[in-house]
Amino acid sequence: MGTNPNTDSKTIETRQSNLGRALVLHPVLRGVETVRSPEASLEEAVGLAAAIELEVAQAAIVKVNQPRPATLLGGGAIEQQAKLIEDAREAGEAIDLVIVDHLLTPVQQRNLETAFGAKVIDRTGLILEIFGARARTHEGQLQVELASLTYQKSRLVRSWTHLERQRGGFGFLGGPGESQLELDRRLIGNRIVKIKRELDDVRRTRGLHRKARAKVPYPVVALVGYTNAGKSTLFNRMAGADVFAKNLLFATLDPTMRQVVLPSGRKVILSDTVGFISDLPTHLVAAFRATLEEVQSADIILHVRDIAHPDTEAQKADVEAILTDLGIDPERDPRVVEVSNKIDLLDGAELEAVLARAERSGNACALSAATGERLDTLFRILDERMTAGRELVELDVEHGDGATLAWLYAHGEVVGRRDDDSHAHLQVAIEPATLARLGHPGQERAAA
Ligand SMILES: Nc1nc2c(ncn2[C@@H]2O[C@H](COP(=O)(O)OP(=O)(O)OP(=O)(O)O)[C@@H](O)[C@H]2O)c(=O)[nH]1
Ligand SMILES: [Mg+2]
């Protein structure tokens, strides 16, 4: 990815798209400190638009000296963009959608729509659309719909709606007219209640699955990270699998799991997850919380980073904020391993520095998921993690409880055994984390 927004919009223009042409605006508010450069932020917003195959006709950074309650953007900027939209229309290349890469109040959204004569969505709306287009599993679809409805309900503006898709349209584009969208709050409220109930059902089933998995208690290794960091590529590389990995923001939405045999012969369950992004809509975080619980209960959490990305530090901070939000302390939780990916894109001093940093830290490695370079360092850390902390425990198991006995033999090392009439008294070398699965399969465990 280059950093020039113009070249980016050009490359994206060549994409086949029948979803419409979009103008992407990234407002920069004066006096507001941001970690990322405006250019990088604009580029990310263009990437988000491309993620649902919108044709990005133009992309621009818009300076905002004084945010206006009515429109966010200033009068001059609005005029300028409105003229651009008008010109495009006259040239027969109408712009159907304006994406404002910022939070907009319902009023601001409405007023901008009037000023531009085009649909306007904000960052939250765009991300919700991507998730809506991407969700494959029933649960994923329900989660996105719940997030969208909650968002709509909170705004009382229905200029675009996920419900349109239910009627065969595609969200804000080419869907039925607004007059058909006269769903009142109560209707939305009812739908929310219904979805929540459905989600509960789906989750109960998933909970059962998780329990079943906990009975085959291989440690679960979850991949987390910023979108496009290379989680799915690493997943494929480790699992010899072929899941969708693409230079596309939010390529993965539904979590995927595979059993993987490490070179040492140890088995783990590898779990690919949805990527994170800065300013992730809170509605989405809430809706996806249950999915992210898979991460909370994982034995090892691999934080995959695109170490070659110019915003890699800001991305790391965003991911760590979400992990913290999930109750995982990225600094102290021993389950978190930092994986600096894409080292094939680095050379010289940069590469040296990344390798040295990984080397120094006990819980980090640097590799390339694409080339497989230094993948062994990750496997080594995983093996270390799984043998580390074995303790000798004494357990009394009833003879009748064959399942538990078999489980202990399979997952620990039984170093001593004495039988009496009712019980087997065992001495087992086992990791406390593994042992915890016996008592509470699939339950969250406090960080050791
Ligand atoms: N050069 C290089 N590219 C990589 C590497 N790993 C992944 N990529 C590329 O980065 C892009 C994103 O990879 P994905 O594996 O889809 O990323 P992800 O983290 O799963 O992204 P989301 O599912 O969208 O959150 C793809 O174009 C990959 O080919 C790497 O080690 N080196
Ligand atoms: Mg992915």
mmCIF file of C-alpha atoms in Angstrom, residues 10-352:
data_model
loop_
_atom_site.group_PDB
_atom_site.id
_atom_site.type_symbol
_atom_site.label_atom_id
_atom_site.label_comp_id
_atom_site.label_asym_id
_atom_site.label_seq_id
_atom_site.Cartn_x
_atom_site.Cartn_y
_atom_site.Cartn_z
ATOM 1 C CA LYS A 10 -6.809 5.110 -8.841
ATOM 2 C CA THR A 11 -5.864 1.537 -8.159
ATOM 3 C CA ILE A 12 -9.191 0.955 -6.562
ATOM 4 C CA GLU A 13 -11.000 2.519 -9.477
ATOM 5 C CA THR A 14 -9.924 -0.380 -11.599
ATOM 6 C CA ARG A 15 -11.883 -2.761 -9.395
ATOM 7 C CA GLN A 16 -15.081 -4.055 -10.848
ATOM 8 C CA SER A 17 -17.847 -2.582 -8.828
ATOM 9 C CA ASN A 18 -21.545 -2.452 -9.254
ATOM 10 C CA LEU A 19 -22.223 -1.078 -5.833
ATOM 11 C CA GLY A 20 -21.719 2.497 -6.808
ATOM 12 C CA ARG A 21 -19.189 5.248 -6.768
ATOM 13 C CA ALA A 22 -18.116 6.828 -3.555
ATOM 14 C CA LEU A 23 -16.387 9.935 -2.362
ATOM 15 C CA VAL A 24 -14.306 9.354 0.747
ATOM 16 C CA LEU A 25 -13.644 12.300 3.040
ATOM 17 C CA HIS A 26 -11.364 12.184 6.031
ATOM 18 C CA PRO A 27 -11.981 15.190 8.289
ATOM 19 C CA VAL A 28 -8.991 16.447 10.238
ATOM 20 C CA LEU A 29 -10.070 18.487 13.230
ATOM 21 C CA ARG A 30 -7.777 21.295 14.188
ATOM 22 C CA GLY A 31 -6.168 20.887 17.565
ATOM 23 C CA VAL A 32 -7.111 17.213 17.865
ATOM 24 C CA GLU A 33 -4.030 15.076 18.365
ATOM 25 C CA THR A 34 -3.962 11.869 16.346
ATOM 26 C CA VAL A 35 -1.347 9.159 16.292
ATOM 27 C CA ARG A 36 -1.807 8.434 12.621
ATOM 28 C CA SER A 37 -1.063 10.799 9.800
ATOM 29 C CA PRO A 38 -4.129 12.142 7.954
ATOM 30 C CA GLU A 39 -2.848 10.474 4.775
ATOM 31 C CA ALA A 40 -2.648 7.073 6.464
ATOM 32 C CA SER A 41 -6.119 7.529 7.910
ATOM 33 C CA LEU A 42 -7.519 8.464 4.528
ATOM 34 C CA GLU A 43 -5.829 5.472 3.011
ATOM 35 C CA GLU A 44 -7.409 3.213 5.599
ATOM 36 C CA ALA A 45 -10.832 4.731 4.925
ATOM 37 C CA VAL A 46 -10.365 4.114 1.203
ATOM 38 C CA GLY A 47 -9.407 0.548 2.070
ATOM 39 C CA LEU A 48 -12.598 0.174 4.064
ATOM 40 C CA ALA A 49 -14.673 1.396 1.125
ATOM 41 C CA ALA A 50 -12.845 -1.023 -1.123
ATOM 42 C CA ALA A 51 -13.634 -3.806 1.317
ATOM 43 C CA ILE A 52 -17.224 -3.732 0.113
ATOM 44 C CA GLU A 53 -16.122 -3.118 -3.419
ATOM 45 C CA LEU A 54 -17.302 0.390 -3.668
ATOM 46 C CA GLU A 55 -15.625 2.257 -6.467
ATOM 47 C CA VAL A 56 -13.762 5.109 -4.840
ATOM 48 C CA ALA A 57 -14.087 7.978 -7.295
ATOM 49 C CA GLN A 58 -12.301 10.517 -5.139
ATOM 50 C CA ALA A 59 -10.719 10.690 -1.747
ATOM 51 C CA ALA A 60 -9.750 13.792 0.144
ATOM 52 C CA ILE A 61 -8.602 15.095 3.472
ATOM 53 C CA VAL A 62 -10.867 17.864 4.722
ATOM 54 C CA LYS A 63 -9.540 20.321 7.270
ATOM 55 C CA VAL A 64 -12.021 21.343 9.915
ATOM 56 C CA ASN A 65 -11.087 24.445 11.873
ATOM 57 C CA GLN A 66 -14.151 24.494 14.030
ATOM 58 C CA PRO A 67 -16.491 21.496 13.967
ATOM 59 C CA ARG A 68 -20.003 22.692 13.181
ATOM 60 C CA PRO A 69 -22.788 21.042 15.138
ATOM 61 C CA ALA A 70 -25.012 21.128 12.044
ATOM 62 C CA THR A 71 -22.611 19.697 9.489
ATOM 63 C CA LEU A 72 -19.277 18.911 11.159
ATOM 64 C CA LEU A 73 -17.523 20.229 8.039
ATOM 65 C CA GLY A 74 -17.143 23.932 7.360
ATOM 66 C CA GLY A 75 -19.132 25.818 4.746
ATOM 67 C CA GLY A 76 -16.245 26.213 2.307
ATOM 68 C CA ALA A 77 -15.376 22.528 2.383
ATOM 69 C CA ILE A 78 -18.988 21.553 1.862
ATOM 70 C CA GLU A 79 -19.282 23.856 -1.134
ATOM 71 C CA GLN A 80 -16.120 22.471 -2.619
ATOM 72 C CA GLN A 81 -17.188 18.861 -2.266
ATOM 73 C CA ALA A 82 -20.728 19.592 -3.437
ATOM 74 C CA LYS A 83 -19.269 21.148 -6.575
ATOM 75 C CA LEU A 84 -17.130 18.088 -7.122
ATOM 76 C CA ILE A 85 -20.178 15.857 -6.809
ATOM 77 C CA GLU A 86 -22.149 18.073 -9.156
ATOM 78 C CA ASP A 87 -19.353 18.007 -11.742
ATOM 79 C CA ALA A 88 -19.148 14.249 -11.514
ATOM 80 C CA ARG A 89 -22.878 13.986 -12.091
ATOM 81 C CA GLU A 90 -22.677 16.224 -15.129
ATOM 82 C CA ALA A 91 -19.836 14.148 -16.466
ATOM 83 C CA GLY A 92 -22.126 11.133 -16.239
ATOM 84 C CA GLU A 93 -20.130 9.623 -13.405
ATOM 85 C CA ALA A 94 -22.472 10.261 -10.549
ATOM 86 C CA ILE A 95 -21.242 9.781 -7.013
ATOM 87 C CA ASP A 96 -23.832 7.802 -5.092
ATOM 88 C CA LEU A 97 -22.316 7.867 -1.695
ATOM 89 C CA VAL A 98 -20.186 10.106 0.460
ATOM 90 C CA ILE A 99 -18.263 8.394 3.230
ATOM 91 C CA VAL A 100 -17.256 10.708 6.042
ATOM 92 C CA ASP A 101 -14.518 8.995 8.008
ATOM 93 C CA HIS A 102 -15.622 10.329 11.366
ATOM 94 C CA LEU A 103 -18.547 10.032 13.719
ATOM 95 C CA LEU A 104 -21.536 12.003 12.486
ATOM 96 C CA THR A 105 -24.584 12.914 14.486
ATOM 97 C CA PRO A 106 -27.878 12.065 12.793
ATOM 98 C CA VAL A 107 -28.424 15.751 12.182
ATOM 99 C CA GLN A 108 -25.015 16.203 10.587
ATOM 100 C CA GLN A 109 -25.614 13.196 8.393
ATOM 101 C CA ARG A 110 -28.972 14.541 7.249
ATOM 102 C CA ASN A 111 -27.677 18.022 6.544
ATOM 103 C CA LEU A 112 -24.697 16.738 4.592
ATOM 104 C CA GLU A 113 -27.001 14.537 2.533
ATOM 105 C CA THR A 114 -29.036 17.588 1.648
ATOM 106 C CA ALA A 115 -25.949 19.628 0.826
ATOM 107 C CA PHE A 116 -24.337 16.908 -1.284
ATOM 108 C CA GLY A 117 -27.474 15.475 -2.851
ATOM 109 C CA ALA A 118 -26.087 12.030 -2.102
ATOM 110 C CA LYS A 119 -26.241 9.433 0.608
ATOM 111 C CA VAL A 120 -23.841 10.051 3.453
ATOM 112 C CA ILE A 121 -22.559 7.479 5.906
ATOM 113 C CA ASP A 122 -20.031 7.802 8.668
ATOM 114 C CA ARG A 123 -17.235 5.487 9.754
ATOM 115 C CA THR A 124 -19.473 3.407 11.983
ATOM 116 C CA GLY A 125 -22.015 3.023 9.197
ATOM 117 C CA LEU A 126 -19.340 1.931 6.773
ATOM 118 C CA ILE A 127 -17.838 -0.648 9.115
ATOM 119 C CA LEU A 128 -21.291 -2.008 9.891
ATOM 120 C CA GLU A 129 -21.928 -2.333 6.154
ATOM 121 C CA ILE A 130 -18.695 -4.252 5.685
ATOM 122 C CA PHE A 131 -19.537 -6.601 8.491
ATOM 123 C CA GLY A 132 -23.030 -7.009 7.072
ATOM 124 C CA ALA A 133 -21.652 -7.925 3.688
ATOM 125 C CA ARG A 134 -19.064 -10.245 5.159
ATOM 126 C CA ALA A 135 -20.919 -12.217 7.823
ATOM 127 C CA ARG A 136 -21.336 -15.803 6.751
ATOM 128 C CA THR A 137 -22.444 -17.732 9.770
ATOM 129 C CA HIS A 138 -25.888 -17.326 11.206
ATOM 130 C CA GLU A 139 -24.395 -16.011 14.403
ATOM 131 C CA GLY A 140 -22.259 -13.489 12.561
ATOM 132 C CA GLN A 141 -25.262 -12.221 10.640
ATOM 133 C CA LEU A 142 -27.292 -11.888 13.797
ATOM 134 C CA GLN A 143 -24.496 -10.033 15.538
ATOM 135 C CA VAL A 144 -24.146 -7.553 12.724
ATOM 136 C CA GLU A 145 -27.859 -7.023 12.464
ATOM 137 C CA LEU A 146 -28.051 -6.439 16.188
ATOM 138 C CA ALA A 147 -25.226 -3.916 16.001
ATOM 139 C CA SER A 148 -26.816 -2.126 13.048
ATOM 140 C CA LEU A 149 -30.233 -1.953 14.659
ATOM 141 C CA THR A 150 -28.828 -0.672 17.917
ATOM 142 C CA TYR A 151 -26.944 1.956 15.968
ATOM 143 C CA GLN A 152 -30.045 2.972 14.048
ATOM 144 C CA LYS A 153 -32.207 3.020 17.091
ATOM 145 C CA SER A 154 -29.769 5.294 18.826
ATOM 146 C CA ARG A 155 -29.960 7.717 15.948
ATOM 147 C CA LEU A 156 -33.638 7.627 15.003
ATOM 148 C CA VAL A 157 -32.580 8.292 11.458
ATOM 149 C CA ARG A 158 -33.118 5.667 8.878
ATOM 150 C CA SER A 159 -31.453 7.118 5.846
ATOM 151 C CA TRP A 160 -29.889 3.746 5.259
ATOM 152 C CA THR A 161 -30.540 0.521 7.001
ATOM 153 C CA HIS A 162 -29.342 -2.982 7.245
ATOM 154 C CA LEU A 163 -32.975 -4.059 7.090
ATOM 155 C CA GLU A 164 -33.012 -3.068 3.463
ATOM 156 C CA ARG A 165 -30.807 -5.997 2.781
ATOM 157 C CA GLN A 166 -33.370 -8.284 4.307
ATOM 158 C CA ARG A 167 -35.651 -7.107 1.563
ATOM 159 C CA GLY A 168 -33.209 -7.973 -1.139
ATOM 160 C CA GLY A 169 -31.372 -4.695 -1.597
ATOM 161 C CA PHE A 170 -27.846 -3.996 -0.576
ATOM 162 C CA GLY A 171 -27.877 -1.716 2.389
ATOM 163 C CA PHE A 172 -27.693 1.898 1.502
ATOM 164 C CA LEU A 173 -27.219 1.321 -2.188
ATOM 165 C CA GLY A 174 -29.950 0.556 -4.654
ATOM 166 C CA GLY A 175 -32.281 -0.572 -1.923
ATOM 167 C CA PRO A 176 -35.917 0.293 -1.732
ATOM 168 C CA GLY A 177 -36.864 3.899 -1.272
ATOM 169 C CA GLU A 178 -36.913 5.485 2.093
ATOM 170 C CA SER A 179 -40.682 5.561 2.184
ATOM 171 C CA GLN A 180 -40.620 1.801 2.458
ATOM 172 C CA LEU A 181 -38.300 2.025 5.403
ATOM 173 C CA GLU A 182 -40.798 3.540 7.758
ATOM 174 C CA LEU A 183 -40.032 1.169 10.526
ATOM 175 C CA ASP A 184 -40.688 2.835 13.784
ATOM 176 C CA ARG A 185 -38.607 2.541 16.883
ATOM 177 C CA ARG A 186 -40.942 0.003 18.371
ATOM 178 C CA LEU A 187 -40.523 -2.256 15.376
ATOM 179 C CA ILE A 188 -36.768 -1.994 15.641
ATOM 180 C CA GLY A 189 -37.016 -2.643 19.361
ATOM 181 C CA ASN A 190 -39.055 -5.782 18.741
ATOM 182 C CA ARG A 191 -36.573 -7.007 16.195
ATOM 183 C CA ILE A 192 -33.720 -6.388 18.631
ATOM 184 C CA VAL A 193 -35.432 -8.479 21.271
ATOM 185 C CA LYS A 194 -36.026 -11.251 18.760
ATOM 186 C CA ILE A 195 -32.427 -11.228 17.542
ATOM 187 C CA LYS A 196 -31.112 -11.321 21.081
ATOM 188 C CA ARG A 197 -33.241 -14.371 21.745
ATOM 189 C CA GLU A 198 -32.005 -16.055 18.577
ATOM 190 C CA LEU A 199 -28.439 -15.203 19.473
ATOM 191 C CA ASP A 200 -28.897 -16.787 22.871
ATOM 192 C CA ASP A 201 -30.000 -19.986 21.167
ATOM 193 C CA VAL A 202 -27.084 -19.974 18.765
ATOM 194 C CA ARG A 203 -24.677 -19.292 21.581
ATOM 195 C CA ARG A 204 -26.059 -22.046 23.725
ATOM 196 C CA THR A 205 -25.325 -24.418 20.868
ATOM 197 C CA ARG A 206 -21.883 -22.937 20.432
ATOM 198 C CA GLY A 207 -21.303 -23.248 24.164
ATOM 199 C CA LEU A 208 -22.025 -26.929 23.803
ATOM 200 C CA HIS A 209 -19.552 -27.153 20.960
ATOM 201 C CA ARG A 210 -16.984 -25.431 23.047
ATOM 202 C CA LYS A 211 -17.577 -27.892 25.848
ATOM 203 C CA ALA A 212 -17.176 -30.742 23.410
ATOM 204 C CA ARG A 213 -13.930 -29.212 22.266
ATOM 205 C CA ALA A 214 -12.749 -28.777 25.827
ATOM 206 C CA LYS A 215 -13.141 -32.513 26.253
ATOM 207 C CA VAL A 216 -10.580 -32.942 23.484
ATOM 208 C CA PRO A 217 -8.531 -30.557 25.446
ATOM 209 C CA TYR A 218 -5.815 -29.411 23.176
ATOM 210 C CA PRO A 219 -4.749 -25.926 24.055
ATOM 211 C CA VAL A 220 -6.488 -23.251 22.046
ATOM 212 C CA VAL A 221 -4.242 -20.740 20.296
ATOM 213 C CA ALA A 222 -6.132 -17.641 19.167
ATOM 214 C CA LEU A 223 -4.852 -15.238 16.537
ATOM 215 C CA VAL A 224 -5.788 -11.627 17.121
ATOM 216 C CA GLY A 225 -4.609 -8.400 15.550
ATOM 217 C CA TYR A 226 -5.329 -5.385 13.468
ATOM 218 C CA THR A 227 -7.160 -6.020 10.240
ATOM 219 C CA ASN A 228 -4.821 -6.970 7.376
ATOM 220 C CA ALA A 229 -1.993 -7.884 9.786
ATOM 221 C CA GLY A 230 -1.762 -11.354 8.274
ATOM 222 C CA LYS A 231 -3.683 -13.493 10.767
ATOM 223 C CA SER A 232 -5.347 -15.655 8.137
ATOM 224 C CA THR A 233 -2.104 -16.008 6.199
ATOM 225 C CA LEU A 234 -0.372 -17.197 9.370
ATOM 226 C CA PHE A 235 -3.306 -19.458 10.134
ATOM 227 C CA ASN A 236 -3.017 -21.021 6.687
ATOM 228 C CA ARG A 237 0.723 -21.355 6.997
ATOM 229 C CA MET A 238 0.474 -23.078 10.385
ATOM 230 C CA ALA A 239 -2.533 -25.222 9.638
ATOM 231 C CA GLY A 240 -1.750 -26.007 6.023
ATOM 232 C CA ALA A 241 -5.216 -24.646 5.435
ATOM 233 C CA ASP A 242 -6.619 -22.406 2.785
ATOM 234 C CA VAL A 243 -8.909 -19.902 4.410
ATOM 235 C CA PHE A 244 -9.676 -16.580 2.788
ATOM 236 C CA ALA A 245 -6.704 -14.260 3.167
ATOM 237 C CA LYS A 246 -6.643 -11.127 1.127
ATOM 238 C CA ASN A 247 -5.315 -7.623 1.044
ATOM 239 C CA LEU A 248 -8.705 -6.489 2.138
ATOM 240 C CA LEU A 249 -9.759 -4.952 5.411
ATOM 241 C CA PHE A 250 -11.937 -7.353 7.376
ATOM 242 C CA ALA A 251 -11.357 -10.301 5.066
ATOM 243 C CA THR A 252 -12.193 -12.557 7.999
ATOM 244 C CA LEU A 253 -15.309 -12.125 9.989
ATOM 245 C CA ASP A 254 -16.393 -15.497 11.243
ATOM 246 C CA PRO A 255 -13.951 -17.279 13.500
ATOM 247 C CA THR A 256 -12.364 -20.380 11.989
ATOM 248 C CA MET A 257 -10.719 -23.232 13.858
ATOM 249 C CA ARG A 258 -8.354 -25.993 12.846
ATOM 250 C CA GLN A 259 -6.469 -28.647 14.695
ATOM 251 C CA VAL A 260 -2.759 -28.214 14.138
ATOM 252 C CA VAL A 261 0.071 -30.589 14.962
ATOM 253 C CA LEU A 262 3.190 -28.670 15.906
ATOM 254 C CA PRO A 263 6.578 -29.984 14.751
ATOM 255 C CA SER A 264 7.050 -31.321 18.297
ATOM 256 C CA GLY A 265 3.988 -33.494 17.847
ATOM 257 C CA ARG A 266 1.877 -31.456 20.233
ATOM 258 C CA LYS A 267 -1.604 -30.708 19.107
ATOM 259 C CA VAL A 268 -3.248 -27.346 19.410
ATOM 260 C CA ILE A 269 -6.443 -25.822 18.145
ATOM 261 C CA LEU A 270 -5.740 -22.724 16.128
ATOM 262 C CA SER A 271 -8.423 -20.077 15.950
ATOM 263 C CA ASP A 272 -8.504 -17.276 13.379
ATOM 264 C CA THR A 273 -10.565 -14.272 14.388
ATOM 265 C CA VAL A 274 -11.990 -11.029 13.143
ATOM 266 C CA GLY A 275 -9.503 -8.193 12.826
ATOM 267 C CA PHE A 276 -9.614 -5.047 14.891
ATOM 268 C CA ILE A 277 -9.535 -1.481 13.670
ATOM 269 C CA SER A 278 -9.219 1.907 15.266
ATOM 270 C CA ASP A 279 -12.531 3.453 16.283
ATOM 271 C CA LEU A 280 -14.299 0.133 16.061
ATOM 272 C CA PRO A 281 -17.972 0.928 16.532
ATOM 273 C CA THR A 282 -18.913 0.237 20.120
ATOM 274 C CA HIS A 283 -22.130 -1.434 18.952
ATOM 275 C CA LEU A 284 -20.031 -3.938 17.061
ATOM 276 C CA VAL A 285 -17.716 -4.637 19.952
ATOM 277 C CA ALA A 286 -20.755 -5.325 22.089
ATOM 278 C CA ALA A 287 -22.372 -7.534 19.477
ATOM 279 C CA PHE A 288 -19.182 -9.487 18.903
ATOM 280 C CA ARG A 289 -18.308 -9.808 22.551
ATOM 281 C CA ALA A 290 -19.474 -13.401 22.687
ATOM 282 C CA THR A 291 -17.304 -14.328 19.720
ATOM 283 C CA LEU A 292 -14.384 -12.600 21.329
ATOM 284 C CA GLU A 293 -14.972 -14.664 24.442
ATOM 285 C CA GLU A 294 -13.281 -17.425 22.468
ATOM 286 C CA VAL A 295 -10.208 -15.246 22.732
ATOM 287 C CA GLN A 296 -10.704 -14.679 26.439
ATOM 288 C CA SER A 297 -10.727 -18.391 27.105
ATOM 289 C CA ALA A 298 -7.812 -19.193 24.789
ATOM 290 C CA ASP A 299 -4.674 -20.728 26.270
ATOM 291 C CA ILE A 300 -2.350 -18.698 24.090
ATOM 292 C CA ILE A 301 -3.145 -15.427 22.362
ATOM 293 C CA LEU A 302 -0.978 -14.555 19.388
ATOM 294 C CA HIS A 303 -1.060 -10.836 18.711
ATOM 295 C CA VAL A 304 -0.181 -10.707 15.020
ATOM 296 C CA ARG A 305 1.268 -7.380 13.889
ATOM 297 C CA ASP A 306 2.063 -5.985 10.468
ATOM 298 C CA ILE A 307 5.496 -4.798 11.506
ATOM 299 C CA ALA A 308 6.129 -3.229 8.103
ATOM 300 C CA HIS A 309 3.085 -0.973 8.267
ATOM 301 C CA PRO A 310 3.860 2.701 8.884
ATOM 302 C CA ASP A 311 1.194 2.782 11.603
ATOM 303 C CA THR A 312 2.263 -0.422 13.262
ATOM 304 C CA GLU A 313 2.638 1.194 16.695
ATOM 305 C CA ALA A 314 -0.775 2.867 16.528
ATOM 306 C CA GLN A 315 -2.303 -0.416 15.390
ATOM 307 C CA LYS A 316 -0.683 -2.210 18.297
ATOM 308 C CA ALA A 317 -2.132 0.346 20.706
ATOM 309 C CA ASP A 318 -5.599 -0.121 19.200
ATOM 310 C CA VAL A 319 -5.432 -3.896 19.524
ATOM 311 C CA GLU A 320 -4.143 -3.686 23.072
ATOM 312 C CA ALA A 321 -6.972 -1.348 23.990
ATOM 313 C CA ILE A 322 -9.509 -3.879 22.763
ATOM 314 C CA LEU A 323 -7.723 -6.732 24.538
ATOM 315 C CA THR A 324 -7.777 -4.686 27.727
ATOM 316 C CA ASP A 325 -11.462 -4.106 27.158
ATOM 317 C CA LEU A 326 -11.894 -7.864 26.991
ATOM 318 C CA GLY A 327 -10.197 -8.221 30.338
ATOM 319 C CA ILE A 328 -6.849 -9.334 28.925
ATOM 320 C CA ASP A 329 -3.846 -7.378 30.123
ATOM 321 C CA PRO A 330 -1.563 -7.328 27.073
ATOM 322 C CA GLU A 331 1.455 -6.357 29.165
ATOM 323 C CA ARG A 332 1.129 -8.854 31.971
ATOM 324 C CA ASP A 333 -1.037 -11.703 30.765
ATOM 325 C CA PRO A 334 1.429 -14.527 30.145
ATOM 326 C CA ARG A 335 -0.813 -15.945 27.448
ATOM 327 C CA VAL A 336 -0.133 -13.062 25.074
ATOM 328 C CA VAL A 337 2.642 -13.600 22.530
ATOM 329 C CA GLU A 338 3.515 -10.820 20.126
ATOM 330 C CA VAL A 339 4.155 -11.936 16.566
ATOM 331 C CA SER A 340 5.809 -9.350 14.336
ATOM 332 C CA ASN A 341 4.709 -10.437 10.888
ATOM 333 C CA LYS A 342 5.795 -9.435 7.363
ATOM 334 C CA ILE A 343 9.510 -9.225 8.125
ATOM 335 C CA ASP A 344 10.100 -10.116 4.483
ATOM 336 C CA LEU A 345 9.175 -6.502 3.737
ATOM 337 C CA LEU A 346 11.944 -5.161 5.958
ATOM 338 C CA ASP A 347 15.654 -5.055 5.415
ATOM 339 C CA GLY A 348 18.835 -3.671 6.855
ATOM 340 C CA ALA A 349 18.716 -1.864 10.150
ATOM 341 C CA GLU A 350 14.934 -2.035 10.390
ATOM 342 C CA LEU A 351 14.971 -5.797 10.158
ATOM 343 C CA GLU A 352 17.831 -6.027 12.630
#
